[in-house]
Short mmCIF file of C-alpha atoms in Angstrom, two decimals:
data_model
loop_
_atom_site.label_atom_id
_atom_site.label_comp_id
_atom_site.label_asym_id
_atom_site.label_seq_id
_atom_site.Cartn_x
_atom_site.Cartn_y
_atom_site.Cartn_z
CA ALA A 1063 -41.21 -47.85 -96.04
CA GLN A 1064 -41.41 -51.58 -96.57
CA LYS A 1065 -44.99 -52.66 -96.94
CA ILE A 1066 -44.57 -56.42 -96.96
CA THR A 1067 -42.26 -58.20 -94.54
CA GLN A 1068 -41.09 -61.75 -94.90
CA THR A 1069 -38.23 -62.42 -92.52
CA GLN A 1070 -37.91 -66.16 -92.23
CA PRO A 1071 -34.65 -67.66 -93.43
CA GLY A 1072 -34.65 -70.51 -95.88
CA MET A 1073 -36.68 -73.43 -94.65
CA PHE A 1074 -36.32 -77.17 -94.97
CA VAL A 1075 -39.54 -79.11 -94.73
CA GLN A 1076 -40.06 -82.82 -94.53
CA GLU A 1077 -42.23 -84.21 -97.29
CA LYS A 1078 -45.87 -84.61 -96.20
CA GLU A 1079 -45.42 -82.14 -93.35
CA ALA A 1080 -47.11 -78.77 -93.17
CA VAL A 1081 -45.20 -75.51 -93.35
CA THR A 1082 -46.21 -71.98 -92.41
CA LEU A 1083 -44.69 -68.98 -94.16
CA ASP A 1084 -44.97 -65.70 -92.32
CA CYS A 1085 -46.02 -62.42 -93.89
CA THR A 1086 -46.83 -59.13 -92.24
CA TYR A 1087 -47.95 -56.02 -94.06
CA ASP A 1088 -48.35 -52.34 -93.51
CA THR A 1089 -51.13 -50.23 -94.93
CA SER A 1090 -53.45 -47.48 -93.85
CA ASP A 1091 -56.06 -48.47 -96.41
CA GLN A 1092 -59.19 -50.26 -95.30
CA SER A 1093 -59.54 -52.10 -98.59
CA TYR A 1094 -56.67 -54.13 -99.93
CA GLY A 1095 -55.81 -57.55 -101.24
CA LEU A 1096 -53.15 -60.00 -100.17
CA PHE A 1097 -51.56 -62.53 -102.48
CA TRP A 1098 -49.15 -65.39 -102.31
CA TYR A 1099 -47.11 -66.44 -105.31
CA LYS A 1100 -44.79 -69.36 -105.85
CA GLN A 1101 -41.68 -68.93 -107.94
CA PRO A 1102 -39.85 -72.15 -108.85
CA SER A 1103 -36.34 -72.10 -110.20
CA SER A 1104 -37.68 -71.65 -113.73
CA GLY A 1105 -38.76 -68.15 -112.75
CA GLU A 1106 -42.44 -67.94 -113.52
CA MET A 1107 -44.73 -66.48 -110.88
CA ILE A 1108 -47.49 -68.89 -109.99
CA PHE A 1109 -50.52 -67.44 -108.24
CA LEU A 1110 -51.48 -69.49 -105.20
CA ILE A 1111 -54.07 -67.73 -103.13
CA TYR A 1112 -55.80 -64.41 -102.59
CA GLN A 1113 -57.35 -62.81 -99.50
CA GLY A 1114 -59.42 -59.66 -99.63
CA SER A 1115 -59.30 -57.40 -96.63
CA TYR A 1116 -63.05 -57.63 -96.19
CA ASP A 1117 -63.19 -61.40 -96.51
CA GLU A 1118 -64.34 -62.78 -93.21
CA GLN A 1119 -63.14 -66.28 -93.84
CA ASN A 1120 -59.59 -67.34 -94.42
CA ALA A 1121 -58.93 -68.17 -98.04
CA THR A 1122 -58.20 -71.77 -99.00
CA GLU A 1123 -57.08 -73.28 -102.29
CA GLY A 1124 -56.41 -76.98 -102.16
CA ARG A 1125 -53.34 -77.52 -99.99
CA TYR A 1126 -52.87 -73.79 -99.52
CA SER A 1127 -54.58 -71.79 -96.84
CA LEU A 1128 -54.08 -68.27 -95.68
CA ASN A 1129 -54.15 -67.48 -91.99
CA PHE A 1130 -55.43 -63.91 -92.14
CA GLN A 1131 -55.21 -61.93 -88.91
CA LYS A 1132 -56.31 -58.45 -89.83
CA ALA A 1133 -55.69 -56.83 -86.46
CA ARG A 1134 -52.13 -58.11 -86.48
CA LYS A 1135 -51.73 -57.31 -90.17
CA SER A 1136 -50.49 -60.75 -90.92
CA ALA A 1137 -51.29 -63.10 -93.77
CA ASN A 1138 -49.39 -66.31 -93.24
CA LEU A 1139 -49.47 -69.03 -95.86
CA VAL A 1140 -49.91 -72.61 -94.75
CA ILE A 1141 -48.95 -75.39 -97.11
CA SER A 1142 -50.26 -78.73 -95.96
CA ALA A 1143 -48.88 -82.13 -96.92
CA SER A 1144 -45.76 -80.72 -98.56
CA GLN A 1145 -44.62 -82.25 -101.80
CA LEU A 1146 -41.20 -82.23 -103.42
CA GLY A 1147 -42.61 -79.96 -106.11
CA ASP A 1148 -43.35 -77.33 -103.49
CA SER A 1149 -39.66 -76.46 -103.31
CA ALA A 1150 -39.54 -72.85 -104.49
CA MET A 1151 -39.46 -69.22 -103.44
CA TYR A 1152 -42.71 -67.95 -102.02
CA PHE A 1153 -43.66 -64.30 -102.21
CA CYS A 1154 -46.29 -62.46 -100.27
CA ALA A 1155 -47.73 -59.39 -101.98
CA MET A 1156 -50.25 -56.67 -101.32
CA ARG A 1157 -52.36 -54.52 -103.56
CA GLU A 1158 -54.06 -51.48 -102.10
CA ARG A 1159 -57.44 -50.21 -103.20
CA GLY A 1160 -57.57 -48.38 -106.48
CA ASN A 1161 -54.09 -49.52 -107.35
CA ASN A 1162 -53.27 -52.48 -109.54
CA ARG A 1163 -49.66 -52.46 -108.47
CA LEU A 1164 -48.37 -55.26 -106.30
CA ALA A 1165 -45.84 -54.68 -103.55
CA PHE A 1166 -43.83 -57.82 -102.91
CA GLY A 1167 -42.03 -59.09 -99.87
CA LYS A 1168 -38.51 -60.45 -100.10
CA GLY A 1169 -39.68 -64.02 -100.30
CA ASN A 1170 -39.22 -67.26 -98.40
CA GLN A 1171 -37.12 -70.09 -99.77
CA VAL A 1172 -38.66 -73.48 -99.10
CA VAL A 1173 -36.93 -76.77 -99.76
CA VAL A 1174 -38.94 -79.95 -99.31
CA ILE A 1175 -36.85 -82.97 -98.45
CA PRO A 1176 -37.92 -86.57 -98.88
CA GLY B 68 -56.93 -68.88 -116.25
CA ALA B 69 -55.74 -66.03 -118.38
CA VAL B 70 -52.39 -66.39 -120.06
CA VAL B 71 -49.63 -63.85 -120.35
CA SER B 72 -46.72 -64.72 -122.57
CA GLN B 73 -43.27 -63.19 -122.63
CA HIS B 74 -40.71 -63.43 -125.36
CA PRO B 75 -37.86 -64.13 -125.43
CA SER B 76 -37.35 -66.31 -122.37
CA TRP B 77 -33.60 -65.95 -122.58
CA VAL B 78 -31.49 -63.36 -124.33
CA ILE B 79 -27.78 -62.79 -124.39
CA CYS B 80 -26.47 -59.64 -125.97
CA LYS B 81 -23.33 -57.61 -126.29
CA SER B 82 -22.80 -54.49 -124.26
CA GLY B 83 -24.10 -51.43 -126.06
CA THR B 84 -26.86 -53.15 -127.98
CA SER B 85 -30.59 -52.79 -127.38
CA VAL B 86 -32.90 -55.63 -126.46
CA LYS B 87 -36.67 -55.76 -126.79
CA ILE B 88 -38.84 -57.96 -124.59
CA GLU B 89 -42.47 -58.54 -125.46
CA CYS B 90 -45.34 -59.18 -123.10
CA ARG B 91 -48.59 -60.40 -124.59
CA SER B 92 -51.94 -61.14 -123.05
CA LEU B 93 -53.21 -64.09 -125.05
CA ASP B 94 -56.85 -64.35 -124.13
CA PHE B 95 -57.85 -61.03 -122.63
CA GLN B 96 -57.38 -57.36 -123.19
CA ALA B 97 -54.88 -55.93 -120.76
CA THR B 98 -55.56 -52.31 -120.03
CA THR B 99 -52.60 -52.22 -117.68
CA MET B 100 -49.31 -54.05 -117.76
CA PHE B 101 -46.53 -53.93 -115.22
CA TRP B 102 -42.84 -54.52 -115.67
CA TYR B 103 -40.75 -55.90 -112.85
CA ARG B 104 -37.08 -56.56 -112.44
CA GLN B 105 -35.68 -59.28 -110.24
CA PHE B 106 -32.07 -59.81 -109.25
CA PRO B 107 -30.97 -63.29 -108.13
CA LYS B 108 -32.36 -64.30 -104.77
CA GLN B 109 -34.22 -61.03 -104.45
CA SER B 110 -37.77 -59.80 -104.69
CA LEU B 111 -39.57 -58.33 -107.66
CA MET B 112 -39.10 -54.61 -108.00
CA LEU B 113 -41.68 -52.70 -109.98
CA MET B 114 -40.10 -50.72 -112.76
CA ALA B 115 -43.07 -49.16 -114.48
CA THR B 116 -46.78 -49.28 -115.09
CA SER B 117 -47.89 -49.33 -118.68
CA ASN B 118 -51.35 -48.25 -119.79
CA GLU B 119 -52.55 -48.85 -123.30
CA GLY B 120 -52.29 -45.77 -125.45
CA SER B 121 -50.50 -43.61 -122.93
CA LYS B 122 -47.03 -43.08 -121.58
CA ALA B 123 -45.73 -45.46 -118.99
CA THR B 124 -45.41 -44.40 -115.38
CA TYR B 125 -41.96 -45.17 -114.08
CA GLU B 126 -41.01 -45.87 -110.51
CA GLN B 127 -38.53 -43.65 -108.78
CA GLY B 128 -35.00 -44.43 -109.77
CA VAL B 129 -35.87 -46.16 -113.03
CA GLU B 130 -34.36 -44.46 -116.08
CA LYS B 131 -37.03 -43.76 -118.65
CA ASP B 132 -34.57 -43.43 -121.48
CA LYS B 133 -32.87 -46.64 -120.52
CA PHE B 134 -35.96 -48.76 -120.23
CA LEU B 135 -38.39 -47.82 -122.98
CA ILE B 136 -41.89 -49.15 -122.51
CA ASN B 137 -44.52 -49.16 -125.19
CA HIS B 138 -48.09 -50.37 -124.79
CA ALA B 139 -49.43 -49.87 -128.27
CA SER B 140 -52.32 -52.31 -128.08
CA LEU B 141 -54.48 -53.97 -125.49
CA THR B 142 -52.59 -57.22 -125.88
CA LEU B 143 -48.99 -56.15 -126.21
CA SER B 144 -46.49 -54.21 -124.16
CA THR B 145 -42.79 -54.07 -124.92
CA LEU B 146 -39.78 -53.26 -122.79
CA THR B 147 -36.67 -52.15 -124.63
CA VAL B 148 -33.42 -52.05 -122.73
CA THR B 149 -31.38 -49.51 -124.65
CA SER B 150 -27.60 -49.55 -124.81
CA ALA B 151 -27.51 -52.49 -122.46
CA HIS B 152 -24.64 -52.92 -120.03
CA PRO B 153 -23.69 -55.86 -117.82
CA GLU B 154 -25.40 -54.27 -114.83
CA ASP B 155 -28.68 -54.50 -116.74
CA SER B 156 -28.42 -58.28 -116.62
CA SER B 157 -31.45 -59.43 -114.70
CA PHE B 158 -34.73 -61.28 -114.82
CA TYR B 159 -37.51 -59.14 -116.24
CA ILE B 160 -41.09 -60.17 -115.73
CA CYS B 161 -44.34 -58.60 -116.79
CA SER B 162 -47.83 -58.86 -115.41
CA ALA B 163 -51.13 -57.88 -116.91
CA SER B 164 -54.50 -56.86 -115.64
CA TRP B 165 -57.77 -56.06 -117.28
CA GLY B 166 -58.84 -53.99 -114.31
CA GLY B 167 -58.60 -50.25 -114.14
CA GLY B 168 -57.44 -50.13 -110.56
CA GLY B 169 -60.87 -50.54 -109.08
CA GLU B 170 -62.04 -53.46 -107.03
CA ASP B 171 -59.59 -56.03 -105.82
CA THR B 172 -60.43 -59.05 -107.87
CA GLY B 173 -57.21 -60.93 -107.45
CA GLU B 174 -56.87 -61.06 -111.20
CA LEU B 175 -53.29 -60.26 -112.05
CA PHE B 176 -51.39 -62.56 -114.36
CA PHE B 177 -47.67 -62.91 -114.85
CA GLY B 178 -45.62 -63.78 -117.86
CA GLU B 179 -42.93 -66.44 -117.73
CA GLY B 180 -40.17 -63.90 -117.42
CA SER B 181 -37.18 -63.02 -119.58
CA ARG B 182 -33.63 -63.55 -118.45
CA LEU B 183 -31.26 -60.99 -119.89
CA THR B 184 -27.51 -61.44 -119.85
CA VAL B 185 -25.37 -58.63 -121.15
CA LEU B 186 -21.80 -59.56 -121.97
#
């Protein structure tokens, strides 16, 4: 069964605008971690932000924030003030307790236009 | 942050040959390394989990004899694609952790990836 769901089609975003990338997850564990990674065309996976299941506050890292709604099992990424360099694939991932393995969603393609 | 390095970044080989990809943790000891495969425009699919000094744990559907993984030291894991065929052409990426699967620390680092093309 798919654990991470990212269903949005490719997105075009105007430079300086904010964009929200949806991610829902499925787990029966009480303790887990949620991640967002950026993958530019060069291929490397760039860690953006992490949210622990017990964290009461939404994670923020610079222009990235995670809208964590535990009851809905969603962990949407918000990128504020988009820049041209934000054009990339974005992957949501989950790691369950006691397991270092990451389960990835299918990704969201974001293209920032000037 | 911690650095994980992969080599080579690009490799082109003839069908039937074997290719070795290295994954090194440069500034920490990686007790566990993971190997992923990614087809164009698709997600990362976990191939195997590699623990230092023990046999790798392969995901269902991944051929152990095809994709040989060795984790001989705390800083190096290798993936060897044996008798490569064009369908093995893909992007292979490793990640490394110093954790033993305990608390979620968020600390999981990826290499730059290796793009394999088999002619």
